[in-house]
Coordinates of C-alpha atoms in Angstrom, one line a residue:
X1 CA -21.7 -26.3 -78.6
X2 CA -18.6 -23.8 -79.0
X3 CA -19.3 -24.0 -82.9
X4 CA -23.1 -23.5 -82.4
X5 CA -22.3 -20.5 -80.2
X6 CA -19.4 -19.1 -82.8
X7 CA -21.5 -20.1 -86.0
X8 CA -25.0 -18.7 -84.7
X9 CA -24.1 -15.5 -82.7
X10 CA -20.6 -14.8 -84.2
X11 CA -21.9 -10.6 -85.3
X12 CA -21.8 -10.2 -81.1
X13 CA -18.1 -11.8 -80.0
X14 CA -16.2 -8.4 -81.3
X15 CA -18.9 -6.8 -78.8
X16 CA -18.4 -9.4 -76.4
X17 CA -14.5 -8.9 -76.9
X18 CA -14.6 -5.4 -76.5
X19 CA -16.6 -5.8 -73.0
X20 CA -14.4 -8.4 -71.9
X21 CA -11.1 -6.3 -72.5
X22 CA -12.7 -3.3 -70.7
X23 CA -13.4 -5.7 -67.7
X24 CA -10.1 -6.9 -67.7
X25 CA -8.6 -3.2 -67.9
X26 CA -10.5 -2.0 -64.8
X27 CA -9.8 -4.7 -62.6
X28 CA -5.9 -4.0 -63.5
X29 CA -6.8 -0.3 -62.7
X30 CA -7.7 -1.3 -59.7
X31 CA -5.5 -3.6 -58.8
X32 CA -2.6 -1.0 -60.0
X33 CA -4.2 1.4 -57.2
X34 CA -4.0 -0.9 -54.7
X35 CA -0.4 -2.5 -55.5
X36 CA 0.3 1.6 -55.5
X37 CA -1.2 2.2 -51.9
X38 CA 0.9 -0.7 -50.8
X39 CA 4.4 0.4 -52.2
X40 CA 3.9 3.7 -50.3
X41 CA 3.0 2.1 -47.1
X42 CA 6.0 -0.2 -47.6
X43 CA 8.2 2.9 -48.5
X44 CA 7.2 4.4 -44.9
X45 CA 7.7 1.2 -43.1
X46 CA 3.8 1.1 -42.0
X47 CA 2.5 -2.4 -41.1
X48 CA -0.2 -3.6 -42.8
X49 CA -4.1 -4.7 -41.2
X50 CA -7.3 -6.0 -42.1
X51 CA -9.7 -5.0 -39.1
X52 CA -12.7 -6.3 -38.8
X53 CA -15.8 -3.4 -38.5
X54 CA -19.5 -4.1 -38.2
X55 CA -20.2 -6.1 -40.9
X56 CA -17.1 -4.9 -43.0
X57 CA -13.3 -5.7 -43.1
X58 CA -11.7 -3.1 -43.5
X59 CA -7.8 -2.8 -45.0
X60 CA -5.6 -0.6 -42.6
X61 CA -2.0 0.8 -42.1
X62 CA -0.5 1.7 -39.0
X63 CA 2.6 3.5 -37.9
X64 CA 3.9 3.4 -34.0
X65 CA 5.7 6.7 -34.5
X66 CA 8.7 8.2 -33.3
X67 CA 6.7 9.9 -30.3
X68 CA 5.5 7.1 -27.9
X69 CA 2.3 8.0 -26.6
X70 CA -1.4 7.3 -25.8
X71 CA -2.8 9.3 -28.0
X72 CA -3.9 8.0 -32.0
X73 CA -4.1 10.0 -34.9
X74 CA -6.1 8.0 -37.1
X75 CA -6.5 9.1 -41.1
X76 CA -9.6 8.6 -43.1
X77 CA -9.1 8.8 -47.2
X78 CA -11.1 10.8 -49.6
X79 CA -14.0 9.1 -52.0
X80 CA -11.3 8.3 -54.4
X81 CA -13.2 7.1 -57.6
X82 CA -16.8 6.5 -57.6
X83 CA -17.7 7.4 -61.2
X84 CA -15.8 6.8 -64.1
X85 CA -16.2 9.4 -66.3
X86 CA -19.6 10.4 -64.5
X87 CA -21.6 8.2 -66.3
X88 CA -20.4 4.3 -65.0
X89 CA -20.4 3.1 -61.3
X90 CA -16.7 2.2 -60.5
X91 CA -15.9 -1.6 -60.0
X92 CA -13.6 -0.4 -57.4
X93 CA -13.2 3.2 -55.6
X94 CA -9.9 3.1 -54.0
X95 CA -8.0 6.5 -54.7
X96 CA -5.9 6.8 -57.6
X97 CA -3.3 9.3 -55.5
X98 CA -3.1 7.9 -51.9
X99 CA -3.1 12.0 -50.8
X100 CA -3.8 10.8 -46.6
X101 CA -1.3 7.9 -46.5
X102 CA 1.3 10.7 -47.7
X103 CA 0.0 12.7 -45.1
X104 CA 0.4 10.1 -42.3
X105 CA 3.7 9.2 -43.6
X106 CA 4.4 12.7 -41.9
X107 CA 3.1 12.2 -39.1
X108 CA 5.8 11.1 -35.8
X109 CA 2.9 10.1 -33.5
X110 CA 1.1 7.0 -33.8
X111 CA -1.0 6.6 -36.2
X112 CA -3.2 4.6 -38.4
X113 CA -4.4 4.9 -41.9
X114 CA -8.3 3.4 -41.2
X115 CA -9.7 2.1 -44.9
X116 CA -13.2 2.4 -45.8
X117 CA -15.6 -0.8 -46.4
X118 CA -15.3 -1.6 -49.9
X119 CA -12.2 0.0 -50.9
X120 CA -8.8 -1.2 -51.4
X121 CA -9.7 -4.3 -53.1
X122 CA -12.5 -5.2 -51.2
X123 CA -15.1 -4.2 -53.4
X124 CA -16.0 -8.1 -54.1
X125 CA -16.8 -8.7 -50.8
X126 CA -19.8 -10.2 -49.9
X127 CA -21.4 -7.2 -47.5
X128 CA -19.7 -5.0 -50.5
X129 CA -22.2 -2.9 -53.5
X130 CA -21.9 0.0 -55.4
X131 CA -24.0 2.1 -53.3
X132 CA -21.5 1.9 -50.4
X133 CA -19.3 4.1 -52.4
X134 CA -21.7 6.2 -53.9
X135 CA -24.8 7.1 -52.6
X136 CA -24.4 5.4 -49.3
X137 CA -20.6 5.9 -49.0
X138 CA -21.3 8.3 -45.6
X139 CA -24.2 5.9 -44.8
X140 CA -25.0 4.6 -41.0
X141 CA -24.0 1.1 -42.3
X142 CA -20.2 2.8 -43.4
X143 CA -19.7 4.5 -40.2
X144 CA -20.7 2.4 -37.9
X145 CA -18.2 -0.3 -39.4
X146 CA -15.6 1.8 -39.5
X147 CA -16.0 3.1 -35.8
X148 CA -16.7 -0.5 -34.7
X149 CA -13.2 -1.4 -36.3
X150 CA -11.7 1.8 -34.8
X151 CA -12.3 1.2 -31.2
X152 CA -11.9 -2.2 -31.5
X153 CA -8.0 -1.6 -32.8
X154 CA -7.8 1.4 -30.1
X155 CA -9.2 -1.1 -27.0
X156 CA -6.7 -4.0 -28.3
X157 CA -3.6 -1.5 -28.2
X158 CA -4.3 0.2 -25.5
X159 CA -4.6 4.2 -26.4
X160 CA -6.4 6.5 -24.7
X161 CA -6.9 9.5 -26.8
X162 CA -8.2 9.7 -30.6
X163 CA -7.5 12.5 -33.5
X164 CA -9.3 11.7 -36.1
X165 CA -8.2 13.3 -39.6
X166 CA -10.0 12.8 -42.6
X167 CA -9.1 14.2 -46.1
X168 CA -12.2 15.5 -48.4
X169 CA -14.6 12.8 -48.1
X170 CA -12.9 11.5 -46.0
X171 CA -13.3 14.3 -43.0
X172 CA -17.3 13.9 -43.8
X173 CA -16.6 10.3 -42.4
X174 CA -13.6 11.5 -39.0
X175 CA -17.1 13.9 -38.7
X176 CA -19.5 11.2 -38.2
X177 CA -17.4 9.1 -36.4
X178 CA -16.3 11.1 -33.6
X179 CA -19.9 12.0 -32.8
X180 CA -20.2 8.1 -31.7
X181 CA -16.3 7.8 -30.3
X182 CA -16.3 8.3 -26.8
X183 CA -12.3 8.7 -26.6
X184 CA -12.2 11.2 -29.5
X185 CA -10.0 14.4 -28.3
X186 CA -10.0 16.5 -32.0
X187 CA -11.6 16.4 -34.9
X188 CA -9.5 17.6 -38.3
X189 CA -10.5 18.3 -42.1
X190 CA -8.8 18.7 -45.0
X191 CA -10.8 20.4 -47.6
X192 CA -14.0 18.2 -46.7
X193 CA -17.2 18.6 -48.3
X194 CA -19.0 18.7 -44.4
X195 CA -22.6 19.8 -46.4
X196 CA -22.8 17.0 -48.6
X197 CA -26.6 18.6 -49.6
X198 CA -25.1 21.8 -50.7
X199 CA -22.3 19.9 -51.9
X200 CA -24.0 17.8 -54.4
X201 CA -26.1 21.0 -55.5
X202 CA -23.5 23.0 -55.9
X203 CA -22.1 20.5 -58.6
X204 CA -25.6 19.6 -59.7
X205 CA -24.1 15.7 -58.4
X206 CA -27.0 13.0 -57.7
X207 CA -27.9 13.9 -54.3
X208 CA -26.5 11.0 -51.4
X209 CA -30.2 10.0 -50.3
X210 CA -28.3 7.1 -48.1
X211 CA -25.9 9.0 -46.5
X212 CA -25.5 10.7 -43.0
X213 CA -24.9 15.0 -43.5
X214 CA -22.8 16.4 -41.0
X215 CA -24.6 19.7 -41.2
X216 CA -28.1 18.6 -40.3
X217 CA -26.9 16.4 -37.2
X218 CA -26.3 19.1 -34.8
X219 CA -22.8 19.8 -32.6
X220 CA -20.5 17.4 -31.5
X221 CA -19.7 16.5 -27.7
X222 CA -17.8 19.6 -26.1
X223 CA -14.5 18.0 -25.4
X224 CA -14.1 17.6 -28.6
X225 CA -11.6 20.4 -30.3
X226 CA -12.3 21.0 -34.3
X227 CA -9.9 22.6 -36.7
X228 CA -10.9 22.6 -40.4
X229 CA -8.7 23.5 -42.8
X230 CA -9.7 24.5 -46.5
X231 CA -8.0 26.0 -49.6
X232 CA -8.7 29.3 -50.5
X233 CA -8.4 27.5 -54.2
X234 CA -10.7 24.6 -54.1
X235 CA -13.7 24.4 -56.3
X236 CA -14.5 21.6 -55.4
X237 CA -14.9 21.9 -51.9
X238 CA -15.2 26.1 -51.6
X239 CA -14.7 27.6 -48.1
X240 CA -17.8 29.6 -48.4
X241 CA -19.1 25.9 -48.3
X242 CA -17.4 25.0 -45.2
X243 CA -18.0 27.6 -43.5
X244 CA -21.5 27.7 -44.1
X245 CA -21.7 24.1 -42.9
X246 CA -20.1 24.7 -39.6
X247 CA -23.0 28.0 -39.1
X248 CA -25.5 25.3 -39.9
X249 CA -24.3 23.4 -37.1
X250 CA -23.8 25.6 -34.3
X251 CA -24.0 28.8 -33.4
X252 CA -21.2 31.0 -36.3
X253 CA -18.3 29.8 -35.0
X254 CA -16.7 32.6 -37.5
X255 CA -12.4 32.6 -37.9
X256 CA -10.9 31.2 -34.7
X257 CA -13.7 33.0 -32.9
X258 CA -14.5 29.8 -30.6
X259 CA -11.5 28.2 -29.2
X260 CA -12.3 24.5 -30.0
X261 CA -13.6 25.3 -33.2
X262 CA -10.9 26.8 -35.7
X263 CA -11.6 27.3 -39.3
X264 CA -8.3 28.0 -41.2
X265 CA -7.9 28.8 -45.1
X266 CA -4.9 27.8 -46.7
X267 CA -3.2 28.8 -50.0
X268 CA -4.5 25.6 -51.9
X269 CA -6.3 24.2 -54.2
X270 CA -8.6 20.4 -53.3
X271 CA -5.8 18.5 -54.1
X272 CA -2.4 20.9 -54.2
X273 CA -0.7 21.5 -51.7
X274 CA -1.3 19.4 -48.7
X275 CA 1.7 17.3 -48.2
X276 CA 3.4 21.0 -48.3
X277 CA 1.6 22.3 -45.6
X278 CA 0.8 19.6 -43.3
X279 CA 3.9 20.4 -40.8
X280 CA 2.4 23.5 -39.7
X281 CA -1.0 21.6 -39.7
X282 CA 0.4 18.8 -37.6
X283 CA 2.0 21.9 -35.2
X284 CA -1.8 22.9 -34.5
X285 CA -2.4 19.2 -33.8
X286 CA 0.2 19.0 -31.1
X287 CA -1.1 22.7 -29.5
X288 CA -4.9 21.3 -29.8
X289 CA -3.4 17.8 -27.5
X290 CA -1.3 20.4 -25.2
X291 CA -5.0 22.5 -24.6
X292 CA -6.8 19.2 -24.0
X293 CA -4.6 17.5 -21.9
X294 CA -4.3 20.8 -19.4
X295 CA -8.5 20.4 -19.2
X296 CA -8.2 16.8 -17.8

């Protein structure tokens, strides 16, 4: 049979090599990112998870902090690698540069790194297929796993409050979530595309049919204080386009006009210079929990 197979279709094997070694050289890739994303959470001493979501499992990280409390800050990672080269789904989207873990690191309250379905190794689930990480990857089915796992974790260790943070795609994602937490205190972006419509146009991307767009779904709950931060340098996620976003919402919330919404331009680019910054971003945090905790 081997010889029949060798003798009869021998002019495809260097095609069939080829294919195999490329196979073999993403799933490395991609084990690589992950065996990355683990050194740095073993760097900052952050305990490793799987949670289950709706549905999902979902790989997490989380730190008790210096500063006992009952408040969470829980971070939410960019899209990380869809598309290779724009042209071929991914096998396996997890981020190449781990830019919200860094951020956490940071961070001296407790927190926890929250993973999306389908990344960090997880692609092969069953539940798991390309279009949760591409044109569904801010789908219903996404976020309601990950805020399934969320208040589970939250109701099992007994905190109170919740900040979500979410980095690019990643604050389309804290977005949609806090409008279904019921313990969510503050929303905060980090150079997040929150228009994924104008978004995709803007880069003349595939449009996300499957996913949920912040800026169609109306305001979230009152109670709930907003900064969004952007680089005055990103392309890829302009302020013009944030701002716009947060006018389509509500009513032009404009420069630090309304006091629980805060739009604040930073000198950086999408991906430079966040872990930089984010002390005076994490001092904005503190002043947002301070405001909230005098209204209750």
């Amino acid at each position: 049979m081997n010889r029949w197979f060798y003798g009869k279709h021998r002019r495809f094997l260097p095609l069939f090599r080829v294919t195999l070694s490329a196979s073999v050289m993403l799933w490395a890739g991609c084990a690589d990112h992950l065996a990355k994303t683990d050194r740095i959470a073993a760097d900052y001493k952050l305990e490793k998870r799987h949670l289950i979501g709706r549905g999902f499992t979902h790989l997490a990280y989380y730190s008790r902090g210096r500063n006992h409390g009952s408040t969470l800050h829980v971070y939410l990672s960019g899209d990380g690698s869809p598309w290779i080269g724009g042209t071929r789904i991914a096998t396996d989207p997890t981020p190449r540069n781990p830019v919200t873990l860094r951020l956490m690191s940071m961070d001296p309250d407790p927190s926890l790194f929250l993973g999306r379905p389908c990344y960090h190794g997880l692609a092969q689930s069953s539940a798991c297929d390309p279009s949760k990480w591409t044109s569904g990857r801010y789908s219903e089915a996404v976020v309601a796993s990950m805020a399934e796992a969320l208040q589970g974790f939250v109701n099992q260790n007994g905190y109170e409050n919740v900040v979500l943070i979410g980095y690019s795609g990643g604050g389309v994602l804290a977005w949609l979530i806090a409008e279904r937490a019921g313990n969510a205190k503050a929303l905060v972006t980090i150079a997040a595309n929150l228009d994924i419509d104008a978004w995709t146009e803007l880069h003349g991307y595939t449009p996300l049919h499957d996913s949920l767009n912040p800026a169609t779904r109306g305001p979230l709950p009152s109670q709930i204080r907003q900064l969004h931060v952007v680089g005055e340098r990103d392309t890829n996620v302009p302020p013009s386009l944030v701002r716009a976003a947060l006018n389509d919402v509500d009513d032009p919330p404009g420069d630090n006009v309304d006091p629980r919404t805060t739009l604040a331009v930073k000198f950086a680019s999408h991906r430079c210079c966040w872990e930089a910054l984010w002390p005076d971003i994490l001092e904005d945090i503190r002043h947002m929990s301070i405001m909230w905790a005098k209204e209750t």
